[in-house]
Tab-separated table of C-alpha atoms in Angstrom:
chain	number	residue	atom	x	y	z
A	265	UNK	CA	-23.260	49.511	-17.866
A	266	UNK	CA	-24.932	46.146	-17.401
A	267	UNK	CA	-26.906	45.166	-14.315
A	268	UNK	CA	-25.353	41.893	-13.244
A	269	UNK	CA	-26.983	38.920	-11.534
A	270	UNK	CA	-24.796	38.764	-8.424
A	271	UNK	CA	-21.376	40.341	-8.169
A	272	UNK	CA	-19.669	42.137	-11.025
A	273	UNK	CA	-16.898	40.535	-13.020
A	274	UNK	CA	-13.551	40.449	-11.269
A	275	UNK	CA	-10.567	41.679	-13.251
A	276	UNK	CA	-9.283	38.960	-15.595
A	277	UNK	CA	-12.194	36.576	-15.030
A	278	UNK	CA	-15.118	35.391	-17.168
A	279	UNK	CA	-18.292	37.431	-17.444
A	280	UNK	CA	-20.907	36.137	-14.926
A	281	UNK	CA	-23.429	33.499	-16.052
A	282	UNK	CA	-26.017	31.072	-14.668
A	283	UNK	CA	-26.946	27.377	-15.102
A	284	UNK	CA	-23.446	26.082	-14.431
A	285	UNK	CA	-21.838	24.334	-17.434
A	286	UNK	CA	-24.478	25.778	-19.801
A	287	UNK	CA	-23.115	29.283	-19.079
A	288	UNK	CA	-26.377	31.034	-19.888
A	289	UNK	CA	-26.081	34.838	-20.106
A	290	UNK	CA	-29.134	37.099	-20.310
A	291	UNK	CA	-29.290	40.660	-21.676
A	292	UNK	CA	-29.267	43.518	-19.135
A	293	UNK	CA	-28.481	40.982	-16.419
A	294	UNK	CA	-25.178	39.440	-17.457
A	295	UNK	CA	-24.126	41.934	-20.109
A	296	UNK	CA	-25.104	45.413	-21.229
A	297	UNK	CA	-26.634	46.564	-24.513
A	298	UNK	CA	-24.023	47.708	-27.035
A	299	UNK	CA	-26.190	49.695	-29.443
A	300	UNK	CA	-23.383	50.477	-31.941
A	301	UNK	CA	-23.231	46.720	-32.585
A	302	UNK	CA	-27.019	46.591	-32.918
A	303	UNK	CA	-26.882	49.360	-35.537
A	304	UNK	CA	-23.975	47.699	-37.316
A	305	UNK	CA	-25.919	44.418	-37.395
A	306	UNK	CA	-29.028	46.157	-38.749
A	307	UNK	CA	-27.078	47.667	-41.658
A	308	UNK	CA	-25.272	44.396	-42.362
A	309	UNK	CA	-28.532	42.466	-42.662
A	310	UNK	CA	-27.702	42.748	-46.361
A	311	UNK	CA	-25.076	39.983	-45.905
A	312	UNK	CA	-27.406	37.087	-44.936
A	313	UNK	CA	-29.944	38.403	-47.460
A	314	UNK	CA	-27.472	37.656	-50.257
A	315	UNK	CA	-28.057	33.901	-50.048
A	316	UNK	CA	-31.719	34.286	-51.003
A	317	UNK	CA	-30.759	34.678	-54.672
A	318	UNK	CA	-28.887	31.355	-54.620
A	319	UNK	CA	-31.767	29.620	-52.825
A	320	UNK	CA	-34.218	30.911	-55.412
A	321	UNK	CA	-32.074	29.753	-58.345
A	322	UNK	CA	-30.960	26.396	-56.978
A	323	UNK	CA	-33.980	25.274	-54.944
A	324	UNK	CA	-36.828	27.231	-56.506
A	325	UNK	CA	-37.758	28.809	-53.163
A	326	UNK	CA	-39.596	32.146	-53.644
A	327	UNK	CA	-38.034	35.228	-52.053
A	328	UNK	CA	-40.856	35.614	-49.519
A	329	UNK	CA	-40.047	32.173	-48.086
A	330	UNK	CA	-36.272	32.346	-48.602
A	331	UNK	CA	-36.023	35.494	-46.464
A	332	UNK	CA	-37.956	33.665	-43.721
A	333	UNK	CA	-35.368	30.852	-43.848
A	334	UNK	CA	-32.674	33.506	-43.370
A	335	UNK	CA	-34.446	35.148	-40.424
A	336	UNK	CA	-34.895	31.890	-38.498
A	337	UNK	CA	-31.304	30.871	-39.223
A	338	UNK	CA	-30.121	34.262	-37.971
A	339	UNK	CA	-31.934	33.977	-34.651
A	340	UNK	CA	-30.318	30.557	-34.132
A	341	UNK	CA	-26.884	32.239	-34.125
A	342	UNK	CA	-27.815	33.603	-30.701
A	343	UNK	CA	-27.638	30.068	-29.266
A	344	UNK	CA	-23.854	30.399	-29.347
A	345	UNK	CA	-23.476	33.709	-27.544
A	346	UNK	CA	-26.222	32.963	-25.012
A	347	UNK	CA	-24.781	29.587	-24.020
A	348	UNK	CA	-21.143	30.367	-23.404
A	349	UNK	CA	-19.678	30.189	-26.913
A	350	UNK	CA	-18.043	33.517	-27.883
A	351	UNK	CA	-18.066	32.707	-31.598
A	352	UNK	CA	-19.944	35.001	-33.986
A	353	UNK	CA	-21.514	32.130	-35.897
A	354	UNK	CA	-22.304	31.993	-39.605
A	355	UNK	CA	-22.557	29.752	-42.659
A	356	UNK	CA	-19.976	27.295	-43.983
A	357	UNK	CA	-19.543	29.897	-46.676
A	358	UNK	CA	-16.583	28.754	-48.736
A	359	UNK	CA	-18.361	25.514	-49.655
A	360	UNK	CA	-21.496	27.096	-51.145
A	361	UNK	CA	-20.358	26.535	-54.781
A	362	UNK	CA	-19.773	22.863	-53.888
A	363	UNK	CA	-23.265	22.524	-52.391
A	364	UNK	CA	-24.879	24.105	-55.439
A	365	UNK	CA	-22.987	21.742	-57.756
A	366	UNK	CA	-24.008	18.746	-55.631
A	367	UNK	CA	-27.688	19.716	-55.676
A	368	UNK	CA	-27.626	20.241	-59.449
A	369	UNK	CA	-27.185	16.466	-59.778
A	370	UNK	CA	-30.709	15.879	-58.439
A	371	UNK	CA	-34.052	16.599	-60.144
A	372	UNK	CA	-35.678	19.907	-59.234
A	373	UNK	CA	-38.392	19.768	-56.607
A	374	UNK	CA	-38.694	17.377	-53.661
A	375	UNK	CA	-35.673	15.263	-54.686
A	376	UNK	CA	-33.358	18.283	-54.573
A	377	UNK	CA	-34.785	19.379	-51.215
A	378	UNK	CA	-34.229	15.845	-49.893
A	379	UNK	CA	-30.618	15.956	-51.110
A	380	UNK	CA	-30.033	19.183	-49.163
A	381	UNK	CA	-31.702	17.660	-46.091
A	382	UNK	CA	-29.393	14.625	-46.342
A	383	UNK	CA	-26.336	16.882	-46.645
A	384	UNK	CA	-27.294	19.102	-43.711
A	385	UNK	CA	-28.174	16.189	-41.437
A	386	UNK	CA	-24.855	14.501	-42.259
A	387	UNK	CA	-23.039	17.739	-41.368
A	388	UNK	CA	-25.048	17.905	-38.131
A	389	UNK	CA	-24.015	14.356	-37.231
A	390	UNK	CA	-20.317	15.069	-37.885
A	391	UNK	CA	-20.434	18.194	-35.686
A	392	UNK	CA	-22.216	16.241	-32.936
A	393	UNK	CA	-19.699	13.403	-33.077
A	394	UNK	CA	-16.735	15.787	-32.954
A	395	UNK	CA	-18.300	17.775	-30.103
A	396	UNK	CA	-19.353	14.869	-27.877
A	397	UNK	CA	-16.110	12.930	-28.259
A	398	UNK	CA	-13.903	16.027	-27.978
A	399	UNK	CA	-12.637	15.621	-31.502
A	400	UNK	CA	-12.815	19.356	-32.174
A	401	UNK	CA	-10.592	20.231	-29.186
A	402	UNK	CA	-8.164	17.481	-30.201
A	403	UNK	CA	-7.966	18.719	-33.777
A	404	UNK	CA	-7.269	22.299	-32.697
A	405	UNK	CA	-4.475	21.164	-30.352
A	406	UNK	CA	-2.967	18.257	-32.292
A	407	UNK	CA	-3.132	19.220	-35.976
A	408	UNK	CA	0.350	20.281	-37.152
A	409	UNK	CA	0.956	24.010	-37.596
A	410	UNK	CA	1.732	23.492	-41.289
A	411	UNK	CA	-1.738	21.992	-41.878
A	412	UNK	CA	-3.540	24.588	-39.754
A	413	UNK	CA	-1.837	27.441	-41.579
A	414	UNK	CA	-2.439	25.758	-44.940
A	415	UNK	CA	-6.165	25.452	-44.271
A	416	UNK	CA	-6.318	29.123	-43.274
A	417	UNK	CA	-4.331	30.203	-46.346
A	418	UNK	CA	-6.552	28.133	-48.625
A	419	UNK	CA	-9.758	29.467	-47.098
A	420	UNK	CA	-8.444	33.029	-47.417
A	421	UNK	CA	-7.349	32.624	-51.028
A	422	UNK	CA	-10.628	30.940	-51.990
A	423	UNK	CA	-12.644	33.738	-50.381
A	424	UNK	CA	-10.777	36.449	-52.296
A	425	UNK	CA	-10.444	34.574	-55.576
A	426	UNK	CA	-14.172	33.893	-55.718
A	427	UNK	CA	-14.882	37.618	-55.635
A	428	UNK	CA	-12.383	38.569	-58.381
A	429	UNK	CA	-12.743	35.538	-60.682
A	430	UNK	CA	-14.629	35.824	-63.939
A	431	UNK	CA	-18.284	36.239	-63.003
A	432	UNK	CA	-17.346	37.184	-59.420
A	433	UNK	CA	-19.323	39.755	-57.451
A	434	UNK	CA	-16.676	42.472	-57.848
A	435	UNK	CA	-17.409	42.755	-61.577
A	436	UNK	CA	-21.154	43.203	-61.042
A	437	UNK	CA	-20.438	46.712	-59.691
A	438	UNK	CA	-16.639	47.159	-59.650
A	439	UNK	CA	-16.320	50.853	-58.737
A	440	UNK	CA	-18.866	50.582	-55.939
A	441	UNK	CA	-17.487	47.390	-54.397
A	442	UNK	CA	-13.825	48.393	-54.614
A	443	UNK	CA	-14.640	51.784	-53.071
A	444	UNK	CA	-16.375	50.068	-50.165
A	445	UNK	CA	-13.512	47.599	-49.772
A	446	UNK	CA	-10.907	50.383	-49.710
A	447	UNK	CA	-12.837	52.332	-47.077
A	448	UNK	CA	-13.511	49.228	-44.989
A	449	UNK	CA	-9.912	48.046	-44.991
A	450	UNK	CA	-8.673	51.560	-44.173
A	451	UNK	CA	-10.976	51.950	-41.178
A	452	UNK	CA	-10.338	48.469	-39.787
A	453	UNK	CA	-6.711	47.653	-40.525
A	454	UNK	CA	-4.623	50.673	-41.579
A	455	UNK	CA	-1.814	52.156	-39.474
A	456	UNK	CA	-3.380	55.581	-40.025
A	457	UNK	CA	-6.768	54.650	-38.557
A	458	UNK	CA	-5.452	53.785	-35.074
A	459	UNK	CA	-4.015	57.241	-34.279
A	460	UNK	CA	-7.064	58.871	-35.879
A	461	UNK	CA	-9.277	56.936	-33.452
A	462	UNK	CA	-7.195	58.180	-30.529
A	463	UNK	CA	-7.023	61.792	-31.695
A	464	UNK	CA	-10.506	62.495	-33.060
A	465	UNK	CA	-13.692	61.616	-31.218
A	466	UNK	CA	-15.768	61.804	-34.406
A	467	UNK	CA	-13.548	59.290	-36.211
A	468	UNK	CA	-13.587	57.037	-33.139
A	469	UNK	CA	-17.397	57.194	-33.130
A	470	UNK	CA	-17.600	56.327	-36.850
A	471	UNK	CA	-14.983	53.557	-36.595
A	472	UNK	CA	-16.940	51.686	-33.934
A	473	UNK	CA	-19.522	50.745	-36.577
A	474	UNK	CA	-16.936	48.654	-38.477
A	475	UNK	CA	-17.769	48.040	-42.149
A	476	UNK	CA	-21.321	49.327	-41.773
A	477	UNK	CA	-20.278	52.905	-42.629
A	478	UNK	CA	-18.044	51.929	-45.601
A	479	UNK	CA	-20.869	49.749	-46.909
A	480	UNK	CA	-23.405	52.552	-46.622
A	481	UNK	CA	-21.099	55.110	-48.294
A	482	UNK	CA	-20.297	52.705	-51.140
A	483	UNK	CA	-23.984	51.820	-51.543
A	484	UNK	CA	-25.049	55.452	-51.829
A	485	UNK	CA	-22.128	56.150	-54.185
A	486	UNK	CA	-23.130	53.175	-56.351
A	487	UNK	CA	-26.667	54.511	-56.687
A	488	UNK	CA	-25.320	57.949	-57.651
A	489	UNK	CA	-23.073	56.587	-60.445
A	490	UNK	CA	-25.678	54.137	-61.701
A	491	UNK	CA	-23.982	50.842	-60.734
A	492	UNK	CA	-26.611	50.058	-58.107
A	493	UNK	CA	-30.327	50.013	-58.825
A	494	UNK	CA	-32.248	52.424	-56.554
A	495	UNK	CA	-34.332	50.517	-53.993
A	496	UNK	CA	-38.112	50.219	-54.056
A	497	UNK	CA	-39.274	50.514	-50.457
A	498	UNK	CA	-41.910	48.172	-49.047
A	499	UNK	CA	-43.357	49.590	-45.821
A	500	UNK	CA	-44.753	46.321	-44.432
A	501	UNK	CA	-43.214	43.857	-41.996
A	502	UNK	CA	-41.596	40.709	-43.359
A	503	UNK	CA	-43.904	37.747	-42.782
A	504	UNK	CA	-42.782	34.398	-41.377
A	505	UNK	CA	-45.048	31.793	-43.049
A	506	UNK	CA	-43.748	28.942	-40.900
A	507	UNK	CA	-46.758	26.743	-41.589
A	508	UNK	CA	-46.226	26.974	-45.350
A	509	UNK	CA	-42.499	26.315	-44.981
A	510	UNK	CA	-43.010	23.225	-42.803
A	511	UNK	CA	-45.764	21.958	-45.118
A	512	UNK	CA	-43.619	22.376	-48.219
A	513	UNK	CA	-39.900	22.030	-47.421
A	514	UNK	CA	-39.513	20.181	-44.108
A	515	UNK	CA	-38.536	16.544	-43.763
A	516	UNK	CA	-42.135	15.855	-42.729
A	517	UNK	CA	-43.415	17.254	-46.025
A	518	UNK	CA	-40.949	15.850	-48.586
A	519	UNK	CA	-40.132	12.694	-46.617
A	520	UNK	CA	-36.925	11.172	-45.283
A	521	UNK	CA	-34.208	11.189	-47.964
A	522	UNK	CA	-33.357	7.750	-49.420
A	523	UNK	CA	-30.271	6.041	-47.998
A	524	UNK	CA	-28.363	6.594	-51.237
A	525	UNK	CA	-28.799	10.355	-50.807
A	526	UNK	CA	-26.979	10.184	-47.474
A	527	UNK	CA	-24.231	8.056	-49.056
A	528	UNK	CA	-23.800	10.586	-51.867
A	529	UNK	CA	-23.804	13.491	-49.398
A	530	UNK	CA	-21.207	12.031	-47.002
A	531	UNK	CA	-18.009	13.063	-48.888
A	532	UNK	CA	-19.330	16.604	-49.309
A	533	UNK	CA	-20.345	16.709	-45.644
A	534	UNK	CA	-16.762	15.802	-44.710
A	535	UNK	CA	-15.448	18.527	-47.017
A	536	UNK	CA	-17.855	21.019	-45.405
A	537	UNK	CA	-16.529	20.072	-41.971
A	538	UNK	CA	-12.942	20.519	-43.156
A	539	UNK	CA	-13.853	24.037	-44.301
A	540	UNK	CA	-15.636	24.670	-41.000
A	541	UNK	CA	-12.570	23.434	-39.123
A	542	UNK	CA	-10.659	26.290	-40.752
A	543	UNK	CA	-13.196	28.693	-39.227
A	544	UNK	CA	-12.689	27.060	-35.820
A	545	UNK	CA	-8.961	27.731	-36.147
A	546	UNK	CA	-9.681	31.355	-37.064
A	547	UNK	CA	-11.997	32.068	-34.139
A	548	UNK	CA	-9.624	30.319	-31.728
A	549	UNK	CA	-6.756	32.576	-32.868
A	550	UNK	CA	-8.837	35.770	-32.906
A	551	UNK	CA	-10.122	35.235	-29.372
A	552	UNK	CA	-6.612	34.526	-28.087
A	553	UNK	CA	-5.503	37.832	-29.604
A	554	UNK	CA	-8.405	39.604	-27.885
A	555	UNK	CA	-7.425	38.112	-24.502
A	556	UNK	CA	-3.952	39.558	-24.899
A	557	UNK	CA	-5.374	43.049	-25.508
A	558	UNK	CA	-8.288	43.110	-23.044
A	559	UNK	CA	-6.828	41.512	-19.946
A	560	UNK	CA	-9.783	42.585	-17.791
A	561	UNK	CA	-12.033	39.854	-19.238
A	562	UNK	CA	-11.323	36.188	-19.942
A	563	UNK	CA	-12.897	34.782	-23.122
A	564	UNK	CA	-13.128	30.989	-23.027
A	565	UNK	CA	-13.591	29.256	-26.376
A	566	UNK	CA	-14.352	25.540	-26.455
A	567	UNK	CA	-14.359	23.936	-29.928
A	568	UNK	CA	-16.446	21.103	-28.476
A	569	UNK	CA	-19.169	23.456	-27.205
A	570	UNK	CA	-19.103	25.283	-30.533
A	571	UNK	CA	-19.463	21.993	-32.439
A	572	UNK	CA	-22.421	20.811	-30.361
A	573	UNK	CA	-24.299	24.082	-30.902
A	574	UNK	CA	-23.504	23.917	-34.641
A	575	UNK	CA	-24.927	20.403	-34.627
A	576	UNK	CA	-28.165	21.575	-32.972
A	577	UNK	CA	-28.556	24.352	-35.571
A	578	UNK	CA	-27.933	21.998	-38.481
A	579	UNK	CA	-30.330	19.356	-37.134
A	580	UNK	CA	-33.060	21.979	-36.682
A	581	UNK	CA	-32.638	23.655	-40.069
A	582	UNK	CA	-32.127	20.360	-41.887
A	583	UNK	CA	-35.326	18.936	-40.429
A	584	UNK	CA	-37.637	21.932	-40.774
A	585	UNK	CA	-36.203	24.319	-43.407
A	586	UNK	CA	-33.012	23.032	-45.093
A	587	UNK	CA	-30.585	25.921	-45.468
A	588	UNK	CA	-28.219	26.100	-48.431
A	589	UNK	CA	-25.377	27.854	-46.579
A	590	UNK	CA	-25.383	25.184	-43.831
A	591	UNK	CA	-24.703	26.175	-40.210
A	592	UNK	CA	-21.059	26.827	-39.449
A	593	UNK	CA	-18.927	27.751	-36.427
A	594	UNK	CA	-18.000	31.324	-37.349
A	595	UNK	CA	-18.607	34.363	-39.549
A	596	UNK	CA	-15.110	35.830	-39.812
A	597	UNK	CA	-16.256	39.271	-40.958
A	598	UNK	CA	-18.673	39.646	-38.042
A	599	UNK	CA	-16.147	38.234	-35.585
A	600	UNK	CA	-13.595	40.856	-36.592
A	601	UNK	CA	-16.149	43.680	-36.389
A	602	UNK	CA	-17.139	42.853	-32.808
A	603	UNK	CA	-13.578	42.165	-31.665
A	604	UNK	CA	-12.209	45.351	-33.216
A	605	UNK	CA	-14.653	47.506	-31.278
A	606	UNK	CA	-14.114	45.459	-28.108
A	607	UNK	CA	-10.295	45.609	-28.288
A	608	UNK	CA	-10.057	49.284	-29.259
A	609	UNK	CA	-12.100	50.475	-26.280
A	610	UNK	CA	-11.607	50.318	-22.531
A	611	UNK	CA	-13.869	48.533	-20.071
A	612	UNK	CA	-15.530	51.863	-19.266
A	613	UNK	CA	-16.538	52.225	-22.948
A	614	UNK	CA	-17.290	48.554	-23.761
A	615	UNK	CA	-17.823	46.689	-20.523
A	616	UNK	CA	-17.957	43.153	-21.909
A	617	UNK	CA	-17.409	41.303	-25.175
A	618	UNK	CA	-20.781	39.597	-24.834
A	619	UNK	CA	-22.790	42.802	-25.264
A	620	UNK	CA	-21.413	43.319	-28.756
A	621	UNK	CA	-21.410	39.627	-29.690
A	622	UNK	CA	-25.117	39.287	-28.973
A	623	UNK	CA	-26.020	42.800	-30.108
A	624	UNK	CA	-24.749	42.246	-33.643
A	625	UNK	CA	-27.249	39.437	-34.234
A	626	UNK	CA	-30.123	41.003	-32.311
A	627	UNK	CA	-29.814	44.063	-34.544
A	628	UNK	CA	-29.422	42.025	-37.718
A	629	UNK	CA	-32.236	39.552	-36.995
A	630	UNK	CA	-34.757	42.225	-36.038
A	631	UNK	CA	-33.785	44.347	-39.060
A	632	UNK	CA	-34.473	41.362	-41.345
A	633	UNK	CA	-38.094	41.432	-40.174
A	634	UNK	CA	-38.628	45.105	-41.068
A	635	UNK	CA	-39.741	45.508	-44.676
A	636	UNK	CA	-38.357	49.026	-45.279
A	637	UNK	CA	-34.871	47.961	-44.122
A	638	UNK	CA	-34.871	44.753	-46.184
A	639	UNK	CA	-36.026	46.502	-49.355
A	640	UNK	CA	-33.736	49.496	-48.749
A	641	UNK	CA	-30.610	47.322	-48.729
A	642	UNK	CA	-31.726	44.557	-51.099
A	643	UNK	CA	-29.957	46.063	-54.173
A	644	UNK	CA	-26.672	46.125	-52.213
A	645	UNK	CA	-26.416	42.441	-51.348
A	646	UNK	CA	-23.342	41.962	-53.564
A	647	UNK	CA	-21.529	44.802	-51.779
A	648	UNK	CA	-22.141	43.354	-48.308
A	649	UNK	CA	-21.196	39.807	-49.278
A	650	UNK	CA	-18.008	40.891	-51.057
A	651	UNK	CA	-16.857	43.036	-48.117
A	652	UNK	CA	-17.273	40.146	-45.689
A	653	UNK	CA	-15.488	37.685	-47.996
A	654	UNK	CA	-12.528	40.037	-48.544
A	655	UNK	CA	-12.219	40.618	-44.800
A	656	UNK	CA	-12.318	36.852	-44.267
A	657	UNK	CA	-9.509	36.450	-46.791
A	658	UNK	CA	-7.399	39.140	-45.106
A	659	UNK	CA	-7.866	37.698	-41.604
A	660	UNK	CA	-7.197	34.102	-42.683
A	661	UNK	CA	-4.036	35.234	-44.454
A	662	UNK	CA	-2.483	37.160	-41.590
A	663	UNK	CA	-3.403	34.525	-38.993
A	664	UNK	CA	-1.724	31.856	-41.122
A	665	UNK	CA	1.377	34.044	-41.407
A	666	UNK	CA	1.375	34.572	-37.638
A	667	UNK	CA	1.238	30.812	-37.049
A	668	UNK	CA	4.207	30.303	-39.369
A	669	UNK	CA	6.291	33.186	-38.021
A	670	UNK	CA	8.452	31.007	-35.788
A	671	UNK	CA	8.360	27.915	-38.005
A	672	UNK	CA	10.979	26.722	-40.481
A	673	UNK	CA	10.862	26.850	-44.264
A	674	UNK	CA	9.596	23.272	-44.392
A	675	UNK	CA	6.340	24.109	-42.606
A	676	UNK	CA	5.898	27.306	-44.605
A	677	UNK	CA	6.275	25.428	-47.877
A	678	UNK	CA	3.778	22.745	-46.854
A	679	UNK	CA	1.300	25.419	-45.784
A	680	UNK	CA	1.672	27.281	-49.089
A	681	UNK	CA	1.068	24.186	-51.237
A	682	UNK	CA	-1.792	22.984	-49.011
A	683	UNK	CA	-3.474	26.376	-49.234
A	684	UNK	CA	-3.059	26.631	-53.010
A	685	UNK	CA	-4.505	23.156	-53.624
A	686	UNK	CA	-7.375	23.764	-51.218
A	687	UNK	CA	-8.257	27.054	-52.919
A	688	UNK	CA	-8.120	25.586	-56.412
A	689	UNK	CA	-9.348	21.993	-55.981
A	690	UNK	CA	-11.439	22.060	-52.809
A	691	UNK	CA	-11.148	21.067	-49.174
A	692	UNK	CA	-10.740	17.311	-49.633
A	693	UNK	CA	-7.859	17.672	-52.092
A	694	UNK	CA	-6.195	20.379	-50.032
A	695	UNK	CA	-6.283	18.410	-46.801
A	696	UNK	CA	-5.187	15.220	-48.561
A	697	UNK	CA	-2.166	16.896	-50.152
A	698	UNK	CA	-1.289	18.576	-46.845
A	699	UNK	CA	-1.381	15.287	-44.916
A	700	UNK	CA	0.779	13.518	-47.516
A	701	UNK	CA	3.359	16.342	-47.468
A	702	UNK	CA	3.395	16.349	-43.665
A	703	UNK	CA	3.995	12.601	-43.512
A	704	UNK	CA	6.650	12.671	-46.233
A	705	UNK	CA	8.523	15.789	-45.162
A	706	UNK	CA	7.964	16.600	-41.478
A	707	UNK	CA	7.869	13.128	-39.933
A	708	UNK	CA	11.254	11.552	-39.270
A	709	UNK	CA	10.570	7.929	-40.124
A	710	UNK	CA	14.164	6.832	-39.503
A	711	UNK	CA	14.138	7.785	-35.835
A	712	UNK	CA	10.475	6.949	-35.250
A	713	UNK	CA	10.040	4.994	-32.059
A	714	UNK	CA	13.546	5.550	-30.722
A	715	UNK	CA	13.700	6.969	-27.363
């Protein structure tokens, strides 16, 4: 149980905080330590590690520095949960293939780093603009249901398709990954798991660790059958050579990108925001669902606050250590893990959402600095990434269906086509097709303006 600064939370209200509108919450003062989420985060450190391979291939960054980029980026996630934003933040994941393709058009070395800096700073500016001028809140409230659901469907389909397509991660170790996916989906979403949690204390204890246990079982199984290479343990701590990073990859080392780099990056930055907007829709829906289940605590999500913090993260990383995954509003897999444990337990068992939301990243970030943990899980990066992407696809799909449940066939058809185009041709095409269909089909131009 947490020791609160002042009075405890009243039933149905927000968790206590300080500094007024900043809503700062401190560990052991405004929320308690949820160690199952710390452990889950430590095991899932394999997920952020997976981007190091792409950074090494695309940017030529050695692993020793790439893992430092990941660690710093991970600690920045805590800005959200410490300053009143309940989102479990992450990358703008679905756009990574687009970013890699964009960077391939620039010469290797400083020019490519400058191109990534230009892209990330443009994304930071868009987030800041949308946050300061309340564009994010407006989009969430005003965008038609058919477009919202279409974006979610497209993001979900793209997440799943990327794993099963030719050359996708599933085929790198199919038996291992599909075993982990089956176990993870069973524990998190099956009708059988819920009564098992209620009936058996052991199963309830295991289930609270989310996909960490299915990942670990699949990883060990993969080593046994020879699909996964046994790890080579390094017993040192992971170093953070910040001086070398700043002197080699920061904007102060490679210089401000030329204006034409920003011009070239702008369309992709818009596409990245469109993808991120889908994540904003997801977290908004997930947190509303949690409020309906846990009525003792009020979770307040502000898209504007989320956008401003995303902007700060992107400005920082883009200036000092440009990050290929960019800094997005939500990690769907992590969001579901924390919410599942929060919603399936009473206040006596999990006092507040914020303990788990912060604990996941404290555990993950600290684990990324411990050499034996990093090297132990390094061969399983494809398993962790695939599990999170499949969960993201599942959640996006069912939330889109929920949005469309009370809508007519017209909206459902628009959402289906929008999602299919987005998944196959990218965010810009998907949104463009969705807007055109909305204007042509849903708007009544004959009666427009009559009143």
